[in-house]
Amino acid sequence: MTCFTRIFTTLIAATALLTAEAQACTRIVYHGPEGRALTGRNMDFKDPMVSNFWVFPRGMKRDGVAGPRSMQWTSKYGSLAVSGYDISTVDGMNEAGLNASLLWLNATKFPQDDKTTPRMSLAIWAQFYLDQFATVSEAVDYTRNHPIQVVSGEVPGRPGSLAPLHLTLSDASGDSAVLEWIDGALKIHHDRSYQVVTNDPPYDMQLANQKYWSAVNALNFVPGSGRSEDRFVRAGFYVNAVTQNEDPRIAAAAVFSVIRNASVPYGVSLPEAPNLSTTRWRVVADQKSLLFYGESATSPNIFWVDMTKLDFSEGAHVSKLDLGVDMNRVLAGEVSDKFTAAEPFRFETAE
């Protein structure tokens, strides 16, 4: 390698790091044989984040916590939810195998209040879908026919900074949808082929970028930076290139390997990129076997919950698996017996 080539390569690598998003997550859906669908995601965030696992039973009465026109509903499905700061559901799976994940999207622009449409806080947006729907098609059909306004709230620790997030859904059939608020209007992308979601730009532009890269032989070159567009292409290639296996253990290993490949190294710190985000934790949902895996970037072990062992019956206690900051509690193996009864957290109010 010549001196010029080394310098050029170094500059390209530095540029890739410096242009990574402030909050950069990746979500993938794995289509295995015999109906084996799994969804995995990285939680990349600049600041340490308290994230716990919560068991919410059926029959919980909910409020959209967004003022006097807040939607109200009663949960039809029990769910295992992953909290963000114990004020929001940021990921999770319900007992029917529906997964919901929130990811950062700087291009988000939520609607202005029209004084008529029912509203809900961004903090409870993902939980609404976990509570109410078994499949992506059901969720999308309802959303198209029942307009709502989602209202954002402040990012914890950043007064005045509103969270710009988009929502992804997947189900036990491997179907997928992406919901984005662009220029105040809800755009829904629904197709089984939409296996990968990252961050900016909006999803229609990500699909165009993916089409461009499809002309490049991925066996010779895959974009390797931390940029959202590159992670989108790279994860899209690997999620279908890794072993496709019906064995739940092998399938979960394959999904973890792909999302780790799209991770940001822990504790990366560059003065020129103060908003560069590190991967805090990862979760993988096996939507056929109802296994929900967790992995902290600061722990040597993977742990998981067999959701068939949880009590989702109406009237059952809400329970919590206390994981701490960045899920740093050291756990290994199946942990359904480590949940303890708890008062449900309060979703952040947005008005």
Coordinates of C-alpha atoms in Angstrom, one line a residue:
M1 CA 0.0 0.0 0.0
T2 CA 1.4 3.4 -1.0
C3 CA 1.7 6.3 1.4
F4 CA -1.0 8.1 -0.6
T5 CA -3.3 5.1 -0.4
R6 CA -2.8 4.8 3.4
I7 CA -3.6 8.5 3.9
F8 CA -6.6 8.4 1.7
T9 CA -7.9 5.3 3.4
T10 CA -7.4 6.9 6.8
L11 CA -9.3 10.0 5.7
I12 CA -12.2 7.9 4.4
A13 CA -12.4 6.0 7.7
A14 CA -12.3 9.2 9.7
T15 CA -15.0 10.8 7.6
A16 CA -17.3 7.7 8.1
L17 CA -17.0 8.0 11.8
L18 CA -17.5 11.8 11.9
T19 CA -20.7 11.5 9.8
A20 CA -22.3 8.8 11.9
E21 CA -25.7 9.9 13.3
A22 CA -26.0 11.3 16.8
Q23 CA -28.3 8.5 17.8
A24 CA -27.8 5.6 15.5
C25 CA -29.8 2.3 15.7
T26 CA -30.2 -0.7 13.4
R27 CA -33.1 -3.1 13.2
I28 CA -33.3 -6.3 11.1
V29 CA -35.8 -9.0 10.4
Y30 CA -34.6 -12.6 9.7
H31 CA -36.6 -14.9 7.5
G32 CA -35.6 -18.4 8.4
P33 CA -37.0 -21.7 7.2
E34 CA -40.2 -23.3 8.7
G35 CA -41.6 -19.9 9.6
R36 CA -38.7 -18.9 11.8
A37 CA -38.9 -15.1 12.0
L38 CA -36.6 -13.1 14.3
T39 CA -36.2 -9.3 14.8
G40 CA -33.0 -7.9 16.2
R41 CA -32.0 -4.3 17.0
N42 CA -29.1 -2.3 18.4
M43 CA -29.8 0.6 20.8
D44 CA -27.2 3.2 20.0
F45 CA -27.3 6.3 22.1
K46 CA -24.9 9.1 23.2
D47 CA -25.8 9.0 26.9
P48 CA -26.1 6.0 29.3
M49 CA -29.7 4.7 29.4
V50 CA -31.7 2.9 32.0
S51 CA -33.4 0.1 30.2
N52 CA -35.4 -2.6 32.0
F53 CA -37.7 -5.5 30.8
W54 CA -41.4 -5.2 31.8
V55 CA -44.2 -7.7 31.7
F56 CA -47.5 -6.1 30.9
P57 CA -50.6 -8.4 31.1
R58 CA -53.8 -8.3 29.1
G59 CA -56.6 -6.0 30.2
M60 CA -54.5 -3.0 31.2
K61 CA -56.4 0.3 30.7
R62 CA -54.2 2.8 28.8
D63 CA -54.2 6.5 28.2
G64 CA -52.3 8.3 25.4
V65 CA -50.9 10.8 28.0
A66 CA -51.2 13.6 25.5
G67 CA -53.8 16.0 26.9
P68 CA -57.6 16.0 26.9
R69 CA -58.0 14.3 23.5
S70 CA -55.7 11.4 24.4
M71 CA -56.7 8.0 23.0
Q72 CA -57.8 5.4 25.4
W73 CA -57.7 1.6 25.1
T74 CA -57.5 -1.7 27.0
S75 CA -54.7 -4.0 26.1
K76 CA -55.8 -7.1 24.2
Y77 CA -52.3 -8.8 24.3
G78 CA -49.8 -9.2 27.0
S79 CA -46.3 -8.0 26.2
L80 CA -42.7 -7.9 27.2
A81 CA -41.6 -4.3 26.8
V82 CA -38.1 -2.8 26.9
S83 CA -38.1 0.6 28.6
G84 CA -36.1 3.7 27.8
Y85 CA -35.4 5.5 31.1
D86 CA -38.6 3.9 32.5
I87 CA -40.7 6.6 30.8
S88 CA -41.2 5.0 27.4
T89 CA -41.4 1.6 25.6
V90 CA -38.6 1.6 23.0
D91 CA -38.8 -2.1 22.0
G92 CA -40.6 -5.3 22.8
M93 CA -42.7 -8.2 21.7
N94 CA -46.3 -9.3 22.5
E95 CA -47.6 -12.8 23.1
A96 CA -48.8 -13.0 19.5
G97 CA -45.2 -12.4 18.2
L98 CA -45.6 -8.7 17.1
N99 CA -42.5 -6.7 17.6
A100 CA -42.3 -2.9 17.9
S101 CA -39.1 -0.8 17.9
L102 CA -38.4 2.9 18.1
L103 CA -35.4 4.3 16.3
W104 CA -34.0 7.8 15.7
L105 CA -34.9 9.7 12.6
N106 CA -33.7 13.4 12.5
A107 CA -36.0 14.0 9.5
T108 CA -39.1 13.5 11.7
K109 CA -41.6 16.3 11.9
F110 CA -44.6 15.5 14.0
P111 CA -48.0 17.0 13.1
Q112 CA -49.4 20.4 14.3
D113 CA -52.4 20.0 16.6
D114 CA -55.5 20.2 14.5
K115 CA -57.7 20.4 17.7
T116 CA -59.7 17.4 16.4
T117 CA -57.7 14.2 15.9
P118 CA -57.1 11.9 18.9
R119 CA -53.5 12.1 20.3
M120 CA -50.9 10.0 22.0
S121 CA -47.5 10.6 23.4
L122 CA -44.5 9.3 21.5
A123 CA -43.5 7.5 24.7
I124 CA -46.5 5.1 24.5
W125 CA -46.7 4.9 20.6
A126 CA -44.8 1.5 20.4
Q127 CA -46.7 0.1 23.4
F128 CA -50.1 0.9 21.8
Y129 CA -49.2 -1.5 18.9
L130 CA -48.0 -4.2 21.3
D131 CA -51.2 -3.9 23.3
Q132 CA -53.6 -4.0 20.4
F133 CA -52.4 -6.0 17.4
A134 CA -51.2 -9.5 16.5
T135 CA -50.0 -8.8 13.0
V136 CA -48.4 -6.0 11.0
S137 CA -51.3 -6.1 8.5
E138 CA -53.8 -5.5 11.3
A139 CA -51.8 -2.7 12.7
V140 CA -51.3 -1.0 9.4
D141 CA -55.0 -1.3 8.4
Y142 CA -56.1 0.2 11.7
T143 CA -53.6 3.0 11.4
R144 CA -54.7 3.9 7.9
N145 CA -58.3 4.1 8.9
H146 CA -58.0 5.7 12.3
P147 CA -55.9 8.9 12.2
I148 CA -53.9 9.8 15.3
Q149 CA -51.5 12.5 16.1
V150 CA -48.3 11.5 17.9
V151 CA -46.8 14.2 20.2
S152 CA -43.1 14.1 21.0
G153 CA -41.6 14.8 24.4
E154 CA -38.2 15.9 25.7
V155 CA -35.1 13.7 25.4
P156 CA -34.1 12.9 29.0
G157 CA -31.2 15.1 30.1
R158 CA -31.6 17.5 27.2
P159 CA -34.2 20.2 28.1
G160 CA -35.9 21.6 25.0
S161 CA -34.8 18.8 22.7
L162 CA -37.7 16.8 21.3
A163 CA -37.2 13.1 20.4
P164 CA -37.5 12.5 16.6
L165 CA -38.3 8.8 16.3
H166 CA -39.8 6.4 13.7
L167 CA -41.5 3.1 14.5
T168 CA -40.9 -0.3 13.0
L169 CA -43.2 -3.3 13.3
S170 CA -42.7 -6.9 12.5
D171 CA -44.6 -10.1 13.2
A172 CA -44.3 -13.9 13.4
S173 CA -44.9 -14.3 9.7
G174 CA -41.8 -12.0 8.9
D175 CA -44.0 -9.1 7.7
S176 CA -42.7 -5.6 8.3
A177 CA -43.7 -2.0 8.4
V178 CA -42.0 1.4 9.0
L179 CA -44.0 4.4 10.2
E180 CA -42.5 7.8 9.8
W181 CA -43.8 11.4 10.4
I182 CA -42.5 13.4 7.5
D183 CA -43.5 17.1 7.2
G184 CA -46.3 16.5 9.6
A185 CA -47.9 13.6 7.7
L186 CA -47.6 9.9 8.6
K187 CA -46.0 7.8 5.9
I188 CA -46.4 4.0 6.1
H189 CA -44.0 1.6 4.3
H190 CA -45.4 -1.9 4.5
D191 CA -43.8 -4.9 2.8
R192 CA -42.3 -8.2 3.9
S193 CA -39.1 -7.2 2.0
Y194 CA -38.5 -4.2 4.3
Q195 CA -36.2 -6.2 6.6
V196 CA -33.8 -3.4 7.6
V197 CA -34.3 0.0 9.2
T198 CA -31.6 2.4 10.4
N199 CA -31.9 6.2 10.7
D200 CA -31.8 9.1 8.2
P201 CA -32.6 9.7 5.5
P202 CA -36.4 8.9 5.3
Y203 CA -37.2 5.4 4.3
D204 CA -38.1 6.0 0.6
M205 CA -34.6 7.5 0.2
Q206 CA -33.0 4.5 2.0
L207 CA -34.7 2.2 -0.5
A208 CA -33.4 4.2 -3.4
N209 CA -29.9 4.0 -1.9
Q210 CA -30.2 0.3 -1.5
K211 CA -31.3 0.0 -5.1
Y212 CA -28.1 1.8 -6.1
W213 CA -25.9 -0.5 -4.1
S214 CA -27.7 -3.6 -5.5
A215 CA -25.6 -3.1 -8.7
V216 CA -22.4 -3.7 -6.7
N217 CA -21.2 -7.3 -6.1
A218 CA -21.5 -7.5 -2.3
L219 CA -19.0 -10.4 -2.3
N220 CA -16.4 -7.9 -3.4
F221 CA -17.4 -4.8 -1.5
V222 CA -20.0 -3.8 1.2
P223 CA -20.0 -0.3 2.6
G224 CA -18.4 -0.4 6.0
S225 CA -18.9 2.9 7.7
G226 CA -21.1 3.8 10.6
R227 CA -23.3 6.0 8.5
S228 CA -27.0 5.1 8.5
E229 CA -27.0 4.6 4.7
D230 CA -24.1 2.2 4.9
R231 CA -25.4 0.2 7.8
F232 CA -28.7 -0.1 5.9
V233 CA -27.0 -1.7 2.9
R234 CA -24.6 -3.8 4.9
A235 CA -27.2 -5.3 7.3
G236 CA -29.5 -5.9 4.3
F237 CA -26.9 -8.0 2.7
Y238 CA -25.8 -9.9 5.7
V239 CA -29.3 -10.7 7.1
N240 CA -29.9 -12.8 4.0
A241 CA -26.3 -14.1 3.6
V242 CA -26.0 -15.6 7.1
T243 CA -27.1 -19.2 7.8
Q244 CA -30.9 -19.6 7.5
N245 CA -31.7 -22.2 10.1
E246 CA -34.9 -23.4 11.9
D247 CA -32.9 -24.2 15.1
P248 CA -33.8 -21.2 17.4
R249 CA -30.3 -21.1 18.9
I250 CA -28.6 -21.0 15.5
A251 CA -31.1 -18.5 14.2
A252 CA -30.6 -16.2 17.2
A253 CA -26.8 -16.5 16.8
A254 CA -27.1 -15.4 13.1
V255 CA -29.2 -12.4 14.0
F256 CA -26.8 -11.3 16.8
S257 CA -23.9 -11.6 14.4
V258 CA -25.6 -9.3 11.9
I259 CA -26.6 -6.5 14.3
R260 CA -23.2 -6.7 16.0
N261 CA -21.7 -6.0 12.6
A262 CA -23.8 -2.9 12.4
S263 CA -22.8 -1.7 15.9
V264 CA -20.8 1.3 17.0
P265 CA -17.8 0.3 19.2
Y266 CA -18.4 0.9 22.9
G267 CA -17.1 4.1 24.3
V268 CA -15.9 5.6 21.0
S269 CA -15.0 9.2 21.7
L270 CA -13.7 11.7 19.2
P271 CA -13.5 15.5 20.0
E272 CA -14.5 16.2 16.4
A273 CA -17.6 14.1 16.7
P274 CA -19.2 14.9 20.1
N275 CA -22.5 13.3 19.2
L276 CA -21.1 10.0 18.0
S277 CA -23.3 7.3 19.6
T278 CA -22.2 4.0 21.1
T279 CA -24.1 0.8 21.0
R280 CA -25.5 0.4 24.6
W281 CA -27.5 -2.9 24.2
R282 CA -29.0 -5.4 21.8
V283 CA -32.2 -7.4 21.8
V284 CA -33.4 -10.2 19.6
A285 CA -37.0 -11.4 19.4
D286 CA -37.7 -14.9 18.2
Q287 CA -41.3 -14.5 17.1
K288 CA -42.0 -18.2 16.5
S289 CA -40.7 -19.6 19.8
L290 CA -41.5 -16.4 21.8
L291 CA -38.0 -16.1 23.1
F292 CA -36.7 -12.6 23.8
Y293 CA -32.9 -12.2 24.1
G294 CA -30.9 -9.4 25.6
E295 CA -27.2 -8.4 25.5
S296 CA -25.5 -5.5 27.2
A297 CA -22.4 -4.0 25.6
T298 CA -20.8 -4.1 29.1
S299 CA -21.7 -7.7 29.9
P300 CA -20.0 -10.9 28.8
N301 CA -23.3 -12.9 28.6
I302 CA -26.5 -13.2 26.6
F303 CA -29.7 -13.7 28.6
W304 CA -33.2 -14.5 27.4
V305 CA -36.8 -14.7 28.5
D306 CA -39.0 -17.6 27.5
M307 CA -42.3 -15.7 27.2
T308 CA -44.4 -18.8 27.4
K309 CA -43.4 -19.0 31.1
L310 CA -44.7 -15.5 31.8
D311 CA -48.2 -14.7 33.2
F312 CA -50.0 -12.4 30.7
S313 CA -53.5 -13.2 32.0
E314 CA -55.9 -10.3 32.8
G315 CA -55.5 -9.2 36.4
A316 CA -51.9 -10.6 36.7
H317 CA -49.3 -8.4 38.3
V318 CA -47.1 -6.1 36.2
S319 CA -43.5 -7.4 36.7
K320 CA -40.1 -6.0 36.1
L321 CA -36.6 -7.4 35.4
D322 CA -34.3 -4.8 36.8
L323 CA -31.3 -4.4 34.4
G324 CA -30.0 -1.0 35.3
V325 CA -27.9 1.4 33.2
D326 CA -27.2 0.0 29.7
M327 CA -28.6 -3.3 30.9
N328 CA -25.4 -3.8 32.9
R329 CA -26.7 -6.3 35.4
V330 CA -24.8 -9.5 34.7
L331 CA -27.3 -12.3 33.8
A332 CA -27.0 -15.5 31.7
G333 CA -29.4 -18.0 30.3
E334 CA -33.2 -18.1 30.7
V335 CA -34.3 -15.5 33.3
S336 CA -38.1 -15.6 33.4
D337 CA -38.0 -16.5 37.1
K338 CA -36.1 -13.3 37.9
F339 CA -39.0 -10.9 37.3
T340 CA -40.5 -9.3 40.4
A341 CA -43.9 -7.6 40.9
A342 CA -43.7 -3.9 40.4
E343 CA -45.8 -0.8 39.8
P344 CA -45.8 0.0 36.1
F345 CA -43.7 3.0 35.1
R346 CA -45.4 6.2 34.0
F347 CA -45.2 7.0 30.3
E348 CA -43.8 10.5 29.7
T349 CA -46.6 13.0 29.1
A350 CA -46.5 15.1 25.9
E351 CA -48.9 18.0 25.2

